Coordinates of C-alpha atoms and ligand atoms in Angstrom, one line a residue:
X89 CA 102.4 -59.9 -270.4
X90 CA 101.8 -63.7 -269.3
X91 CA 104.6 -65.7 -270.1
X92 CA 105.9 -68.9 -268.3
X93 CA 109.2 -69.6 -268.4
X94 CA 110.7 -68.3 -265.0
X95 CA 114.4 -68.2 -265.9
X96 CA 115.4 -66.8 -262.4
X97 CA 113.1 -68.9 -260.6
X98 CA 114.3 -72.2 -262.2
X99 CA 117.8 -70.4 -261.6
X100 CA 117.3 -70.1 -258.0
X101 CA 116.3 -73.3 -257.3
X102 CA 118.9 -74.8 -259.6
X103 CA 121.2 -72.9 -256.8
X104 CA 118.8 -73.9 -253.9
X105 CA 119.6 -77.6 -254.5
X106 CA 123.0 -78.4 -255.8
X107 CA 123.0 -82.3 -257.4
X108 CA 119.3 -81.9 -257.7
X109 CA 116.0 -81.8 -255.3
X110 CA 116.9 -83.4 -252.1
X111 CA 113.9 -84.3 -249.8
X112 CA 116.3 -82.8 -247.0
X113 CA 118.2 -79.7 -247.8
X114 CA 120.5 -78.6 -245.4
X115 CA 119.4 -78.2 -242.1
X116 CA 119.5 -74.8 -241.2
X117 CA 117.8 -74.1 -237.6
X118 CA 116.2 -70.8 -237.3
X119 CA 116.7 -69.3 -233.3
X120 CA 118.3 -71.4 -231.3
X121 CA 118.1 -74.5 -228.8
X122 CA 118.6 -78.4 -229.6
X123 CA 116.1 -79.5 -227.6
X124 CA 113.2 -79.9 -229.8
X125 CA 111.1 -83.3 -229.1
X126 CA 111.3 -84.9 -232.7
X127 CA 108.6 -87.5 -232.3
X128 CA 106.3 -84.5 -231.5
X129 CA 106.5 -83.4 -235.0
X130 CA 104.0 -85.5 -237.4
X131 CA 105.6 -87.3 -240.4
X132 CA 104.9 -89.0 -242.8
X133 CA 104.6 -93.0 -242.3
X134 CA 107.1 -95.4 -244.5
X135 CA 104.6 -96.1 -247.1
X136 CA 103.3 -93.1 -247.9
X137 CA 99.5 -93.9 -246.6
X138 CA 99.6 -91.8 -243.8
X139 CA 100.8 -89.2 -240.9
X140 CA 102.2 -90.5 -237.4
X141 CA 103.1 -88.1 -234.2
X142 CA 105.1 -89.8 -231.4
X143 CA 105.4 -93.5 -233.2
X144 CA 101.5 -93.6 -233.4
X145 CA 98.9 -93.2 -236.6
X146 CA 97.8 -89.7 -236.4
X147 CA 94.4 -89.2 -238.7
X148 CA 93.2 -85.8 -239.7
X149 CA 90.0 -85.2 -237.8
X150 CA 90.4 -81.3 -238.9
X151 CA 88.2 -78.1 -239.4
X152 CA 89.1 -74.7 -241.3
X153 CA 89.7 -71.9 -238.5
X154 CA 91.3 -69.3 -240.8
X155 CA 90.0 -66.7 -239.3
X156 CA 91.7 -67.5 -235.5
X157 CA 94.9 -65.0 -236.1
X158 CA 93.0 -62.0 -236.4
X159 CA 90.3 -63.5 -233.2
X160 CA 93.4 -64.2 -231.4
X161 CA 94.5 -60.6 -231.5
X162 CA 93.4 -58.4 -228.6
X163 CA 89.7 -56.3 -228.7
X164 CA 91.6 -52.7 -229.6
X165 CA 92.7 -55.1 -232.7
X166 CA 89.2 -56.6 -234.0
X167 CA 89.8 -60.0 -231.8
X168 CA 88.5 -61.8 -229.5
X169 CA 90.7 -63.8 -227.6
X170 CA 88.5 -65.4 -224.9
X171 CA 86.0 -66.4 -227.6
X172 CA 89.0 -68.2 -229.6
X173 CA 89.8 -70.1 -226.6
X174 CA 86.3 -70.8 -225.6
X175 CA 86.1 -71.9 -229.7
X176 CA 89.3 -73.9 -229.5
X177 CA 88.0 -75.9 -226.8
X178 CA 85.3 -76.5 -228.7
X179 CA 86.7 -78.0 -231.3
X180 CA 89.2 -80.2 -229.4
X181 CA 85.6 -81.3 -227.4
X182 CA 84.3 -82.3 -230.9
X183 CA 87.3 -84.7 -231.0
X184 CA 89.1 -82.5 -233.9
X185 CA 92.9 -82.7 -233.6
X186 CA 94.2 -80.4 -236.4
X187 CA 93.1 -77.1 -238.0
X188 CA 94.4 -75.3 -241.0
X189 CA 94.6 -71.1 -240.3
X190 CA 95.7 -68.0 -241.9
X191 CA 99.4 -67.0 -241.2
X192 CA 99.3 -64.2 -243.6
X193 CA 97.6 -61.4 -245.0
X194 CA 98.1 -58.5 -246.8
X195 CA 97.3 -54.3 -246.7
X196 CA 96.3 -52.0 -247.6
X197 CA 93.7 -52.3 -245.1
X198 CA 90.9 -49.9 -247.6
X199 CA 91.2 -53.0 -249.6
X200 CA 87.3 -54.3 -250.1
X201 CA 86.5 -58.2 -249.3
X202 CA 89.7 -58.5 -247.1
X203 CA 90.5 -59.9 -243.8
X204 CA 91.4 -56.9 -241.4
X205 CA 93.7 -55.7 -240.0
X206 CA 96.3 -57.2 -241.8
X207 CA 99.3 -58.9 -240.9
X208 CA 101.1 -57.3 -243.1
X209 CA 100.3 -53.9 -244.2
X210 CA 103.2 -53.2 -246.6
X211 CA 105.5 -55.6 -247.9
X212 CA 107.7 -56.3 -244.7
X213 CA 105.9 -54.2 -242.5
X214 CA 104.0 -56.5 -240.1
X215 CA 101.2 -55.7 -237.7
X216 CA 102.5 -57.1 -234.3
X217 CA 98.9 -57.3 -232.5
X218 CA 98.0 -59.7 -235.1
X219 CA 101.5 -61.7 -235.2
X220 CA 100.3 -62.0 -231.4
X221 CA 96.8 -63.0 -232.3
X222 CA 98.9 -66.2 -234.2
X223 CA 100.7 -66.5 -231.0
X224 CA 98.0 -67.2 -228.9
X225 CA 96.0 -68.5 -231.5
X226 CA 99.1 -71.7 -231.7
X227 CA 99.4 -71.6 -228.2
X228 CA 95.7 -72.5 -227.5
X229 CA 95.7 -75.3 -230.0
X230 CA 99.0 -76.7 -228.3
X231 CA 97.5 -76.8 -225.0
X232 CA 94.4 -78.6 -226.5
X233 CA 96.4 -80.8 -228.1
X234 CA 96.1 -80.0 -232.2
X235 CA 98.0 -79.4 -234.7
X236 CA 98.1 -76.6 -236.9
X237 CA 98.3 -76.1 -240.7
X238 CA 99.8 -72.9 -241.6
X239 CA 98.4 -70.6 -245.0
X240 CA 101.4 -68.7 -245.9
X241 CA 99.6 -67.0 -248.9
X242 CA 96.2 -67.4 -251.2
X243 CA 95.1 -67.7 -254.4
X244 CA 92.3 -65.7 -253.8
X245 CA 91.5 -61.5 -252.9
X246 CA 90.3 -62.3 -249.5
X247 CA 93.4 -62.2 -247.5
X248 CA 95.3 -60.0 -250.1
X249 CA 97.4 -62.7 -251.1
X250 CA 98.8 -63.1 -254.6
X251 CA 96.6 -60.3 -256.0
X252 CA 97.9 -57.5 -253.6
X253 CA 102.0 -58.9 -254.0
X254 CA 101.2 -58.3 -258.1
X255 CA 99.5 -54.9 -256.9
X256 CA 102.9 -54.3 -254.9
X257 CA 105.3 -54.7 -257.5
X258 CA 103.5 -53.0 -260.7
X259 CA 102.6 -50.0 -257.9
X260 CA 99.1 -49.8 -259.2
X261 CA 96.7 -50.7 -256.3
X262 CA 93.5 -51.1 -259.0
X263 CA 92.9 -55.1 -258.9
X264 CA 90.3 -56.2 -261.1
X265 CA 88.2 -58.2 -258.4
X266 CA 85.6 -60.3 -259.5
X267 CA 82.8 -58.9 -259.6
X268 CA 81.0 -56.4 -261.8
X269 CA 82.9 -55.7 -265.2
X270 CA 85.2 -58.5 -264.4
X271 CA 84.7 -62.0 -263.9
X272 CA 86.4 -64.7 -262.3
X273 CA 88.7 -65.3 -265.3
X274 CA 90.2 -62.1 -265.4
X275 CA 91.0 -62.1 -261.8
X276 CA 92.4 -65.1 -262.2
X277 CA 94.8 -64.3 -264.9
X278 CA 95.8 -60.9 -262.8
X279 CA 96.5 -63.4 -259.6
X280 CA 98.7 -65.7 -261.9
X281 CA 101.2 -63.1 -262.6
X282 CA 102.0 -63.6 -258.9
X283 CA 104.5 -67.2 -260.5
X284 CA 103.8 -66.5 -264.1
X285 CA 104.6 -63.0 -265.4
X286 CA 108.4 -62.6 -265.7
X287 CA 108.1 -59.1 -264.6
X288 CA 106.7 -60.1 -261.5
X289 CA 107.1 -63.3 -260.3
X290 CA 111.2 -62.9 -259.3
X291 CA 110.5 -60.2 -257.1
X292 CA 107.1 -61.4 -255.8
X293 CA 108.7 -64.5 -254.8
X294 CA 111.3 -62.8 -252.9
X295 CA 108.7 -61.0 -251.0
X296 CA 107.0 -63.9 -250.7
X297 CA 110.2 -65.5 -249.3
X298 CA 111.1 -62.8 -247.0
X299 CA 107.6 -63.3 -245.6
X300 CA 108.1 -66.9 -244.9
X301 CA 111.3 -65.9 -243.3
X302 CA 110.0 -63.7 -240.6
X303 CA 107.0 -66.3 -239.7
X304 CA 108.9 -69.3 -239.6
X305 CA 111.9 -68.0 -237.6
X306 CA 109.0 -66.0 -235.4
X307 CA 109.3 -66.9 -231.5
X308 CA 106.1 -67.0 -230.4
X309 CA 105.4 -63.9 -227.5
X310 CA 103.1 -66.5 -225.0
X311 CA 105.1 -69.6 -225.4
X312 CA 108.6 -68.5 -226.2
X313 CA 108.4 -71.5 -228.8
X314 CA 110.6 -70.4 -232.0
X315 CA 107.7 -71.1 -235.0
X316 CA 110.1 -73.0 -237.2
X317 CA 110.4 -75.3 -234.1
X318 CA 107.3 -76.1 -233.1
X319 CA 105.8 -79.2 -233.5
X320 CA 102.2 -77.2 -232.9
X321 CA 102.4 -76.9 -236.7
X322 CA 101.6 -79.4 -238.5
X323 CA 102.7 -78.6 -242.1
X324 CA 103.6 -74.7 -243.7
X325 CA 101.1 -74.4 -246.8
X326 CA 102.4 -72.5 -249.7
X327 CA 99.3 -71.4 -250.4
X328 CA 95.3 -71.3 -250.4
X329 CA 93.9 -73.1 -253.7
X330 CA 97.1 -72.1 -255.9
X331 CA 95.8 -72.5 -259.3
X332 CA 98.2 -73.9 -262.1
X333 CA 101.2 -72.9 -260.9
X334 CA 104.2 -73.5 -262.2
X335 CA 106.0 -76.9 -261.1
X336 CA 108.8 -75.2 -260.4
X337 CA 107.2 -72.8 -257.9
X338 CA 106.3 -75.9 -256.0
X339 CA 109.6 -77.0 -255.4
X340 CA 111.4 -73.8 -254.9
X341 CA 108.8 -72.0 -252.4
X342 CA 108.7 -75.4 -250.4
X343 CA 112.3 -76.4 -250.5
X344 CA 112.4 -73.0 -248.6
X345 CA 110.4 -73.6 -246.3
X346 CA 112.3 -77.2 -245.6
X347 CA 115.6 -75.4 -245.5
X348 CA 113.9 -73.0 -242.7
X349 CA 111.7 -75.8 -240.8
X350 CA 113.3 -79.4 -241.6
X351 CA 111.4 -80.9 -239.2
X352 CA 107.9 -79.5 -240.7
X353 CA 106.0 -81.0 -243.5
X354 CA 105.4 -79.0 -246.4
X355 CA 102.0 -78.9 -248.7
X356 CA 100.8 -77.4 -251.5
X357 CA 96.8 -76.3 -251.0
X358 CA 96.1 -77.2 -254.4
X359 CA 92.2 -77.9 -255.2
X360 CA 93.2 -80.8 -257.0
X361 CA 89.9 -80.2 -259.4
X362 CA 91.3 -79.8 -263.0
X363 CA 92.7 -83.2 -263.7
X364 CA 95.7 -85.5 -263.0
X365 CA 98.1 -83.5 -264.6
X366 CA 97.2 -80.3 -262.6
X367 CA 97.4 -82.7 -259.6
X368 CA 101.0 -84.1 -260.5
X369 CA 102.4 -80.3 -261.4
X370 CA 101.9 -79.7 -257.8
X371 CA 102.4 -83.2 -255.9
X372 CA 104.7 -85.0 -257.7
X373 CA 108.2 -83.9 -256.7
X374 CA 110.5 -84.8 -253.3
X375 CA 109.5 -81.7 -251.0
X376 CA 105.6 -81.5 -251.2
X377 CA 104.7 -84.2 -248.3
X378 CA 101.5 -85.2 -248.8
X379 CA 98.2 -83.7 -251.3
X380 CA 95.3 -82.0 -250.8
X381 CA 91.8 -81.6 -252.4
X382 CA 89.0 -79.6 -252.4
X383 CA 85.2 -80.3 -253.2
X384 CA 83.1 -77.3 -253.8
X385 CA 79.9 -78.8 -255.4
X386 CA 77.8 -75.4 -255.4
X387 CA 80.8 -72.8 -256.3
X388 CA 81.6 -75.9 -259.5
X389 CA 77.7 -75.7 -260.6
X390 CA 76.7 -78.8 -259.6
X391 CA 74.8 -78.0 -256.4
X392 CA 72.4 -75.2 -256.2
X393 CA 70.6 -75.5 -252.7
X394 CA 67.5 -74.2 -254.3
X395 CA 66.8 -77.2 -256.3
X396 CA 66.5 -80.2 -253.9
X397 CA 67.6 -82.3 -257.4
X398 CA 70.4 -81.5 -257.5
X399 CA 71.0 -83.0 -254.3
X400 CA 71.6 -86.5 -255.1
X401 CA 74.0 -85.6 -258.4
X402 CA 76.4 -83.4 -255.8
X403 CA 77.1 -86.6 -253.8
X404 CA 77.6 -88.7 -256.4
X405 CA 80.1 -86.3 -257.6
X406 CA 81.5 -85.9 -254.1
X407 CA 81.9 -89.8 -253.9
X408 CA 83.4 -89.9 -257.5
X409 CA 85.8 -86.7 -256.6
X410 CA 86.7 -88.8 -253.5
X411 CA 87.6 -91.6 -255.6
X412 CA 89.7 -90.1 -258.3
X413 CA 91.4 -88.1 -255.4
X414 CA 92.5 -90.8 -253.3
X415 CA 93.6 -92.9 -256.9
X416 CA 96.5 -90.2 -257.8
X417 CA 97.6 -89.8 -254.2
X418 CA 97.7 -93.6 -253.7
X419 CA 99.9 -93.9 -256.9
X420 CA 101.8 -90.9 -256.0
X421 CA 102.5 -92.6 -252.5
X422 CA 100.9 -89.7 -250.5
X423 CA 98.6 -89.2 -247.9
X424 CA 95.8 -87.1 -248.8
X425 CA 93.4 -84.8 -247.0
X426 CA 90.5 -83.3 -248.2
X427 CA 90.9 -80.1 -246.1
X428 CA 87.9 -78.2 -247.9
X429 CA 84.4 -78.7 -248.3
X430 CA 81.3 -77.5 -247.5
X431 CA 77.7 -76.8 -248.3
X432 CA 75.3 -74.3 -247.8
X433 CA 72.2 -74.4 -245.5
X434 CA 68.9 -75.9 -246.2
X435 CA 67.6 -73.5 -248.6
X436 CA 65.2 -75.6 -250.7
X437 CA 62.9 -75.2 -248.2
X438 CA 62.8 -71.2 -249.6
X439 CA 64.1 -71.3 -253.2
X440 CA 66.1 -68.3 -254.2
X441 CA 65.7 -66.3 -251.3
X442 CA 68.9 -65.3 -250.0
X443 CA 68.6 -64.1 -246.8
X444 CA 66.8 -67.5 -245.8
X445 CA 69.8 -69.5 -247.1
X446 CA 72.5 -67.5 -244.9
X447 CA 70.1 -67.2 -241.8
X448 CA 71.8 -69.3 -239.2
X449 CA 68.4 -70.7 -238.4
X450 CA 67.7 -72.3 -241.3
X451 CA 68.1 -75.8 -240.8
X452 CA 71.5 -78.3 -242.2
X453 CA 69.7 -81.3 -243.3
X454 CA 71.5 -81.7 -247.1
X455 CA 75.0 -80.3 -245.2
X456 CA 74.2 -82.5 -242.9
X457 CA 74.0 -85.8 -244.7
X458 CA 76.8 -84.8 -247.5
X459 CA 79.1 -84.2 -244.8
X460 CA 77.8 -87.6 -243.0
X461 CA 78.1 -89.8 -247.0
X462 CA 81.3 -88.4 -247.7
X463 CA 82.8 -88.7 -244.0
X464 CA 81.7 -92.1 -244.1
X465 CA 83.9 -92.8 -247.5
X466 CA 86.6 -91.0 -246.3
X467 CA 86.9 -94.0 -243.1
X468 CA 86.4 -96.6 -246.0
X469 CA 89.4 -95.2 -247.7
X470 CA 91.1 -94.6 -244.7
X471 CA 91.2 -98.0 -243.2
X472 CA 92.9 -98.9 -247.0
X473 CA 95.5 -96.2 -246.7
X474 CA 94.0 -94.0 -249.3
X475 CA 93.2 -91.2 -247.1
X476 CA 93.9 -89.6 -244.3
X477 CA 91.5 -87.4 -242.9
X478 CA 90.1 -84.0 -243.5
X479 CA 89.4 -80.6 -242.8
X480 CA 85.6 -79.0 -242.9
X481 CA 85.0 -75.6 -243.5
X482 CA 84.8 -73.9 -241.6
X483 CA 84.1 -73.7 -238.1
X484 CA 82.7 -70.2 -237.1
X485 CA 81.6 -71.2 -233.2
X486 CA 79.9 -68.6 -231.6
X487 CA 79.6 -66.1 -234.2
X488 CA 76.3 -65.6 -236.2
X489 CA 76.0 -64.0 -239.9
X490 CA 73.5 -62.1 -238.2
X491 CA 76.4 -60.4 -236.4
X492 CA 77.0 -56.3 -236.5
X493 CA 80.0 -56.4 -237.9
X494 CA 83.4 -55.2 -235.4
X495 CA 85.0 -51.6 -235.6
X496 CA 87.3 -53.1 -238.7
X497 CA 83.6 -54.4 -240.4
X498 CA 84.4 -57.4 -239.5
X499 CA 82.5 -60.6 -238.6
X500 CA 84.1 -63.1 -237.9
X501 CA 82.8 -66.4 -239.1
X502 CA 84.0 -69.5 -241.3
X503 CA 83.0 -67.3 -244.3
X504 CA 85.5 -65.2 -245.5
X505 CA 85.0 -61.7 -245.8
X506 CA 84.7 -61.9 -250.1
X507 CA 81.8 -64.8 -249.7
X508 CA 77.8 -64.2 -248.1
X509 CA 77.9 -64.6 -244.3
X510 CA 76.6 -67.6 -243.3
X511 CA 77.0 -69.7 -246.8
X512 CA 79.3 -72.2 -245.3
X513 CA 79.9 -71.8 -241.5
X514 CA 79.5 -74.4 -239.3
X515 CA 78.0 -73.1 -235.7
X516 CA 78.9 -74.1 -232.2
X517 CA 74.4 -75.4 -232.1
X518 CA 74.0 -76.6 -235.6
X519 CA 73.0 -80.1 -235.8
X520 CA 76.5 -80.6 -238.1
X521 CA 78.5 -80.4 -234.8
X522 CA 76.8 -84.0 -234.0
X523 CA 77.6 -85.6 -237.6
X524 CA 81.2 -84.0 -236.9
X525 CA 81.7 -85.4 -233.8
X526 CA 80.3 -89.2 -234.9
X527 CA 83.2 -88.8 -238.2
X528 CA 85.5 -87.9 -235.7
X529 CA 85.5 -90.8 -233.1
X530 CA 85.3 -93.2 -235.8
X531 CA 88.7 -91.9 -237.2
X532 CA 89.9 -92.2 -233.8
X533 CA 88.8 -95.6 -233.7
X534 CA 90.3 -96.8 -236.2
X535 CA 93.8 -95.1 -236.0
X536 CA 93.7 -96.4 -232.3
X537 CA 93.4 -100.2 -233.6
X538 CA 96.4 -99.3 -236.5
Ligands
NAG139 C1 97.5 -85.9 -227.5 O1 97.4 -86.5 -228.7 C2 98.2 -87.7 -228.9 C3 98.1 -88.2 -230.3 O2 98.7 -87.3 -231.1 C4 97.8 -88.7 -227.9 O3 98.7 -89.8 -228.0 C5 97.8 -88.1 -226.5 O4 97.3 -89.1 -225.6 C6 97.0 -86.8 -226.4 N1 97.2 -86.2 -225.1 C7 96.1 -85.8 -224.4 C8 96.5 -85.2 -223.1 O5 95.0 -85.9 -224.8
NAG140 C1 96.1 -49.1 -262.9 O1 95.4 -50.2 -263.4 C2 94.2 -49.9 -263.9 C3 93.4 -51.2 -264.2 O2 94.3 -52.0 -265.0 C4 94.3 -48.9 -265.0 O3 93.0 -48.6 -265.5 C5 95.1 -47.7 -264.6 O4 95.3 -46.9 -265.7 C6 96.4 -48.1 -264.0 N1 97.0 -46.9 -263.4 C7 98.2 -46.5 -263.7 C8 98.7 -45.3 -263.1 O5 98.9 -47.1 -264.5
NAG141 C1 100.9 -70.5 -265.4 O1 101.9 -71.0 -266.2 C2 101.9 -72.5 -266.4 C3 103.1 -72.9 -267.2 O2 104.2 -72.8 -266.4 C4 100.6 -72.8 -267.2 O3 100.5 -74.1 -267.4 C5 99.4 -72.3 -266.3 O4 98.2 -72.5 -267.0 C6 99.6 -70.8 -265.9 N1 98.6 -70.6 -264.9 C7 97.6 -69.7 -265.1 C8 96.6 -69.6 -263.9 O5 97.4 -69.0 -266.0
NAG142 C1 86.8 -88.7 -262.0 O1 87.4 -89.3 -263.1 C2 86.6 -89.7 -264.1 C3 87.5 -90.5 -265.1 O2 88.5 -89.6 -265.5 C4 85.8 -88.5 -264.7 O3 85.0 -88.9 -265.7 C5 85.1 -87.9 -263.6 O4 84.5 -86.7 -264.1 C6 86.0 -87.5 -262.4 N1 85.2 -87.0 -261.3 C7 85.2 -85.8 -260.8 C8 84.3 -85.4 -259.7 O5 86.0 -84.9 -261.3

């Protein structure tokens, strides 16, 4: 069933770039108008160390706000569009400039563990109430001055993602999710098909494509701004923790993208946890604009919040991920953002019981200072150009895990719907916001004096 070679993948991208991979295929501009304010658009600096908007250092002072398309929608939808604003704002009053979203996600909407609804229901059938809830959702962070990161697809069951486009094209809707009989391996190996079964992968990736398509040449129903214009967005993300893909995919999913948005970065979303190797499959070639990494001490077994020794060992092996991290990119000639991490609440002070360790009342003191130690680094390396900012998940504002859930079961927080409310999410009153805040103006500080 698995096997790797993707002849007509290789084949199209082989077509896709005549001569070889060109940093800048042809431009092709999707809509219409010449207009568009280039030095709005962030780039990539001459060496490689960093980002730049109009001429000037831009750092990453980001969160994770996945969940804003389906808040931006309107009530009758599962939104909340005034409380997205009011969250926005709050964000932007924290001093963050840039947040990575959702713009996808998949049906069928009896799905378990899955953001609803969906943007897109069945392949190529889209849900315009959400597409608006990204409209507004882009506009607000416009108007408060961020930039956007846009997840055009995910590893993982939570948005539908890889898992439901392999669903789509073997027409059997029975995906083994972890949990139960099947473990994380198994799931992974079902998601892979997505780029690494031959039977699959050509037609997934033309779905996949055609999805791209519609979002990027989308013209946003509150501004009028086409998306593929936009210099709201940041970078289009292939996809949400992609793991081991193929090299190939790389370059031919974001040479797309390019060839749709020249003007917009591209990145990969990798984790960048395996090794070097894994890192380079993804980030060594001429379209993917910068890396990415992720630290998940608890989820990698090296943190359990029950056990207050394990503390010290997770940021040690935060500082020592850091490290390696910003090593490769520097080599590669990349900026690099971490744009996920997190940690759960204090619950130490309650081993093993659950319901204490997702209350939003118990106390951040370890998130607290692993967020602060790490932060901290992350300037260090920053004023060397070896990083350039990052993105905390994720921030879930006013909403509480204590929440009833909407008319969709949903609550909306920074914990999506396959994780425990309330593991990760960072509240509008938790004493985080502060150490967030502090991070944030020192970034600013410093990319003010570059
Ligand atoms: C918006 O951000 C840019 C940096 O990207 C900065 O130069 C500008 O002053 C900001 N504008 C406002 C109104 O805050
Ligand atoms: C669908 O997949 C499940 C799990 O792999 C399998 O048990 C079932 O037989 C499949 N159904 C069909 C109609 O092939
Ligand atoms: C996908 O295929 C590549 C070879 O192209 C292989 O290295 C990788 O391990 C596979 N990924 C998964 C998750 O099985
Ligand atoms: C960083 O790299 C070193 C040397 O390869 C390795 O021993 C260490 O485990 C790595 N750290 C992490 C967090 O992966």
């Amino acid at each position: 069933m698995k096997t790797f070679i993707l002849s007509s993948l290789a084949l199209a991208v082989a077509s896709l770039l005549p001569g070889g991979v060109s940093a800048h295929p042809a431009h092709h501009k999707p809509g219409h108008g010449n207009n568009v304010d280039k030095e709005a658009f962030i780039k990539v600096n001459d060496d490689g160390t960093g980002f730049t908007r109009y001429g000037q250092p831009y750092m990453i002072r980001g969160a994770n706000y996945w969940q804003g398309i389906n808040l931006g929608a309107d009530d009758c939808n599962g939104g909340d569009r005034e409380r997205m604003e009011r969250e926005v704002k709050q964000m932007a009053a924290m001093g963050i400039n840039n947040v990575r979203v959702m713009a996808a996600s998949e049906g069928p909407d009896d799905q378990r563990f899955r953001m609803r609804p969906s943007l897109m229901p069945k392949p190529g059938v889209y849900r315009e109430p959400i597409f608006e809830g990204l409209d507004y959702l882009l506009d607000a962070i416009d108007r408060n001055n961020m930039t956007a990161v846009m997840t055009m697809n995910n590893f993982w069951h939570w948005s539908g993602g890889f898992s439901q486009y392999v669903a789509w094209i073997i027409g059997n809707q029975t995906i083994p999710y972890p949990e139960g009989d099947f473990g994380w391996d198994e799931f992974t190996q079902y998601s892979a098909r997505f780029y690494n079964d031959t039977e699959v992968a050509p037609k997934a990736q033309q779905m996949f494509k055609d999805h791209i398509k519609t979002v990027i040449t989308r013209k946003n129903t509150v501004n009028g701004k086409v998306y593929g214009e936009d210099p709201t967005i940041m970078s289009w993300q292939l996809a949400n923790e992609p793991q081991e893909g193929p090299a190939e995919w790389f370059v031919d999913i974001g040479s797309y993208m390019k060839e749709l948005a020249p003007n917009h970065l591209v990145s990969a979303g990798l984790e960048s946890k395996e090794d070097h190797y894994d890192f380079l499959r993804a980030h060594d070639n001429d379209v993917i604009d910068y890396a990415t990494c992720h630290l998940w001490v608890e989820n990698r077994g090296v943190y359990d919040p029950s056990d207050v020794n394990t503390f010290q060992p997770s940021i040690d092996y935060g500082l020592s991920f850091l490290a390696n991290t910003s090593t490769w990119a520097s080599e590669l000639g990349k900026p690099l953002i971490m744009e996920e991490f997190g940690m759960a609440r204090d619950a130490f002070l309650k081993p093993y019981d659950l319901a204490f360790k997702l209350n939003p009342d118990t106390p951040t003191s370890h998130k607290d200072e692993f967020y602060g130690t790490l932060f901290d680094k992350i300037v260090d390396y920053a004023k060397e150009g070896k990083f350039t900012g990052s993105n905390f998940w994720a921030y879930a504002g006013e909403g509480r895990s204590t929440d009833n859930p909407n008319q969709y079961g949903m609550v909306w927080l920074g914990d999506p719907p396959h994780e425990n409310r309330g593991w990760y999410s960072v509240y509008d009153k938790d004493t985080t916001v502060q150490v967030i805040k502090d991070y944030n103006a020192k970034l600013k500080a410093l990319e003010e004096s570059q």
